[in-house]
Short mmCIF file of C-alpha atoms in Angstrom, two decimals:
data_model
loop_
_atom_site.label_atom_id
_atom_site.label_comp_id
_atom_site.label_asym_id
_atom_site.label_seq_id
_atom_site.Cartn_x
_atom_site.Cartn_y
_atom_site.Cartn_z
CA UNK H 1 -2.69 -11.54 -9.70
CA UNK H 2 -1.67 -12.94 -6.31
CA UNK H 3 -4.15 -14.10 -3.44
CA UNK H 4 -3.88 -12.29 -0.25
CA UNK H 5 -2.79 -16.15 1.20
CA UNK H 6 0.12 -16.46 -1.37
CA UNK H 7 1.18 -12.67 -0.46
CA UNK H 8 1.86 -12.80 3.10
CA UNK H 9 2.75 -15.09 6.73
CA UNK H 10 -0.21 -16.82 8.11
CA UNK H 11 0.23 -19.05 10.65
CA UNK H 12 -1.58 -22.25 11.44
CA UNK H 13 -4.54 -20.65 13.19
CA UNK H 14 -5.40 -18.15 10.03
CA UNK H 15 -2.90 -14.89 11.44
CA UNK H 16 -2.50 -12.56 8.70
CA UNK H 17 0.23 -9.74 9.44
CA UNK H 18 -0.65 -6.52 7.47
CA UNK H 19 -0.11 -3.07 7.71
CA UNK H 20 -2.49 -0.32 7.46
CA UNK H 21 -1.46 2.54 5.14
CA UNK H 22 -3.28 5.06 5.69
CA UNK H 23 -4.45 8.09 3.03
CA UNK H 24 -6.47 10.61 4.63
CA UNK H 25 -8.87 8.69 6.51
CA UNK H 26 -9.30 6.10 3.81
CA UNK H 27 -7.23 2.48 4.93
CA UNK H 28 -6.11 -0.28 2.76
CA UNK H 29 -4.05 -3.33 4.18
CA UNK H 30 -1.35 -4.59 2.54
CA UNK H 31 0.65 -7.67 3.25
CA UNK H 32 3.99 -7.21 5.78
CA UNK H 33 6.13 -9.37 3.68
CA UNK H 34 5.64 -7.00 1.10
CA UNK H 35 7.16 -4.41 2.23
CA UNK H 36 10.85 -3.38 2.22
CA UNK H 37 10.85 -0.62 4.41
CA UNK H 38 8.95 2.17 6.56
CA UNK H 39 10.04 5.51 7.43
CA UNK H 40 9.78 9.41 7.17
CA UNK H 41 14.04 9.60 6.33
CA UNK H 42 14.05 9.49 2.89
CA UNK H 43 15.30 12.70 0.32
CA UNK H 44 12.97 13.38 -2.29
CA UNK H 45 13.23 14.96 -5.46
CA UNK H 46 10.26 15.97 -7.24
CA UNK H 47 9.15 15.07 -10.95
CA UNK H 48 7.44 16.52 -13.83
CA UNK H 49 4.24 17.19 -13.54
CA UNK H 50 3.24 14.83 -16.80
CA UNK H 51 4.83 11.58 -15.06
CA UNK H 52 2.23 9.65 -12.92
CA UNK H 53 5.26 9.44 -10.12
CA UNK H 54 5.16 12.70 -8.06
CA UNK H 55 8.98 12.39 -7.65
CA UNK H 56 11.71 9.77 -6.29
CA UNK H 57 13.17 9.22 -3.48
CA UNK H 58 16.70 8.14 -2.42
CA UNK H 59 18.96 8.39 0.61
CA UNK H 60 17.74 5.33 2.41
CA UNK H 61 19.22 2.85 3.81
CA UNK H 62 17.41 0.21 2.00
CA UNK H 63 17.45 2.24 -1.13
CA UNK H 64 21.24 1.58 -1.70
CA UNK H 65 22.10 4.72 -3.85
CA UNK H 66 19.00 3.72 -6.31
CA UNK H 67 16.50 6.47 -7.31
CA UNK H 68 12.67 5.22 -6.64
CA UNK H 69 9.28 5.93 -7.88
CA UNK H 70 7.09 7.84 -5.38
CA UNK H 71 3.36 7.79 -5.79
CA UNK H 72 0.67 9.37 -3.36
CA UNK H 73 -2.79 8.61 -2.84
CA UNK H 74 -5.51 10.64 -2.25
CA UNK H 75 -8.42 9.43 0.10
CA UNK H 76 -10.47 8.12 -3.04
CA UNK H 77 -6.81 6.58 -4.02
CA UNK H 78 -6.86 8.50 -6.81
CA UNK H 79 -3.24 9.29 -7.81
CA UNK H 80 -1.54 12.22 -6.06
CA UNK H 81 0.00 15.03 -8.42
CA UNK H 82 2.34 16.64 -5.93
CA UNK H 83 3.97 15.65 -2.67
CA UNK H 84 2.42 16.76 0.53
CA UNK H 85 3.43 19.92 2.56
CA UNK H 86 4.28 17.68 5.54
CA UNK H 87 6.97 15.07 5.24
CA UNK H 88 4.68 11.72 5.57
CA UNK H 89 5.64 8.33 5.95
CA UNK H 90 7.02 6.34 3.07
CA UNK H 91 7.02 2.63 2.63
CA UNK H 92 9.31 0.65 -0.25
CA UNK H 93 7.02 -1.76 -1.64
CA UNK H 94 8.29 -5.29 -3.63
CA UNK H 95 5.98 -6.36 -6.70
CA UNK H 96 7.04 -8.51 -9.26
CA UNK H 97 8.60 -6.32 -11.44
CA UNK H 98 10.49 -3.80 -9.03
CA UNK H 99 9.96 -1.28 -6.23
CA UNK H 100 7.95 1.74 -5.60
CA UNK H 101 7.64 4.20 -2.93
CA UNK H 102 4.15 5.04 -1.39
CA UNK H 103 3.89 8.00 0.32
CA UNK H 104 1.49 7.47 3.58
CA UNK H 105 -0.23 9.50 6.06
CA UNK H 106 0.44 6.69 8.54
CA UNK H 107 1.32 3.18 8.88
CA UNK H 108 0.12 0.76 11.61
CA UNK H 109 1.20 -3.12 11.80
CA UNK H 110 -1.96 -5.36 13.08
CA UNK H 111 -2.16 -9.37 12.85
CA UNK H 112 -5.70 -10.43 12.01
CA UNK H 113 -6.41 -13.29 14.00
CA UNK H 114 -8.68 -15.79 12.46
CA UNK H 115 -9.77 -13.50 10.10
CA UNK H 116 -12.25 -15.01 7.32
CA UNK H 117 -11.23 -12.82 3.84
CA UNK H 118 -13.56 -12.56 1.16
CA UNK H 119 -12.45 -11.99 -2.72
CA UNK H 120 -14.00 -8.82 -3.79
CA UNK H 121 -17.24 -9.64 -5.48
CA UNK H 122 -16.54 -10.13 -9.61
CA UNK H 123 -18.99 -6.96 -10.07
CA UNK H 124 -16.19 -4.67 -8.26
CA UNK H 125 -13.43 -6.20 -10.42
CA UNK H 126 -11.74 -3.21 -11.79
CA UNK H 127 -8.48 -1.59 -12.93
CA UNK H 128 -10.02 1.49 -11.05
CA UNK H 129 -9.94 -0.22 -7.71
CA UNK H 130 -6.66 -1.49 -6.38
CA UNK H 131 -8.28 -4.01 -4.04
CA UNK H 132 -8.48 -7.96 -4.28
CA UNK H 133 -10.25 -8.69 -0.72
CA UNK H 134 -12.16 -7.30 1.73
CA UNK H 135 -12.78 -8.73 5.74
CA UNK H 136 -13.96 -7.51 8.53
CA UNK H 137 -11.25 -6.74 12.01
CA UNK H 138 -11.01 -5.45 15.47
CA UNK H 139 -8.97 -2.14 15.09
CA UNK H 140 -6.72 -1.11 18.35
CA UNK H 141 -10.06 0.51 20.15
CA UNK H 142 -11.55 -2.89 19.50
CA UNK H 143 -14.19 -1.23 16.95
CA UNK H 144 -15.25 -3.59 14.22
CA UNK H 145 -13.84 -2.52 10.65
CA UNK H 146 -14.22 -3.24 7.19
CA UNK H 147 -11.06 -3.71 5.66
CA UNK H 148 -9.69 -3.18 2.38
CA UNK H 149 -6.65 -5.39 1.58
CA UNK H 150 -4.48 -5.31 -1.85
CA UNK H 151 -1.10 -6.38 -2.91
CA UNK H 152 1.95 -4.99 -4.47
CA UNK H 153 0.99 -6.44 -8.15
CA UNK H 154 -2.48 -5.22 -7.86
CA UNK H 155 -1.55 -1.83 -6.30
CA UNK H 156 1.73 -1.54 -9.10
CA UNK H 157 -0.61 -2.56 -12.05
CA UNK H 158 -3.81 0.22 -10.79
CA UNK H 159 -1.04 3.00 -10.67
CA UNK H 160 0.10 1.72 -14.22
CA UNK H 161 -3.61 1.37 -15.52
CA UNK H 162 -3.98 5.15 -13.83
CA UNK H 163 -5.46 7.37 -16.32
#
């Protein structure tokens, strides 16, 4: 399992650049470098309703003709079963073994700036939680926030642990 500090760009005075994806009110950060690509112009095609993937999606640029997994998440990040009525935002995450596509409510870049990250405490260690640190930031109206980071293996491997 990667650290948060192997995962993403820091720079000398402790920057970390995340982005917020957003699922119904509930937020989880996830490094920048790790993902591909952002965006609501994407052509999906939905699945079977047995598959844990609610679909695929292709027709992007940075797809290049491939089809990819889409998975939702609800606001207790439990696995979605269908897409959304409206068309949200979909990010192309990189793991180790491949891509997926996360459908999002919304997406918002933010550099924490001498941010102090904590490993989540061994007694929330879980396959049923997809997240590896938690810290506390300044959102955009300057209100203090706990946030809930992951990474692409951790996120990859709770959708594949899903039951």
């Amino acid at each position: 399992m990667a650290s948060i500090m192997s995962t993403q760009q820091t720079t000398p005075d402790r920057q970390f650049h995340l982005s917020i994806l957003s699922f119904n009110g509930t937020e989880i950060l996830l490094a920048k470098s790790e993902i591909y690509s952002v965006g609501t112009d994407y052509v999906f095609e939905k699945n079977s309703a047995t598959d844990k993937h609610i679909g695929y999606i292709s027709g992007t640029a940075k797809s290049a003709g491939k089809k990819i997994n889409v998975y939702g998440f609800s606001s207790t990040l439990e696995l979605l079963r269908s897409c959304p009525v409206e068309k949200p935002q979909c990010i192309i995450v990189r793991h180790a073994r491949g891509e997926i596509a996360i459908l999002c409510q919304s997406t918002e870049e933010i550099i924490l700036n001498n941010a102090h990250t904590q490993t989540v405490p061994e007694c929330m260690h879980s396959t049923n939680m997809p997240i590896t640190h938690l810290s506390l930031y300044q959102d955009t109206q300057n209100e203090q926030k706990i946030a809930m980071i992951t990474n692409a293996d951790t996120l990859f491997n709770y959708i594949l642990n899903y039951v």
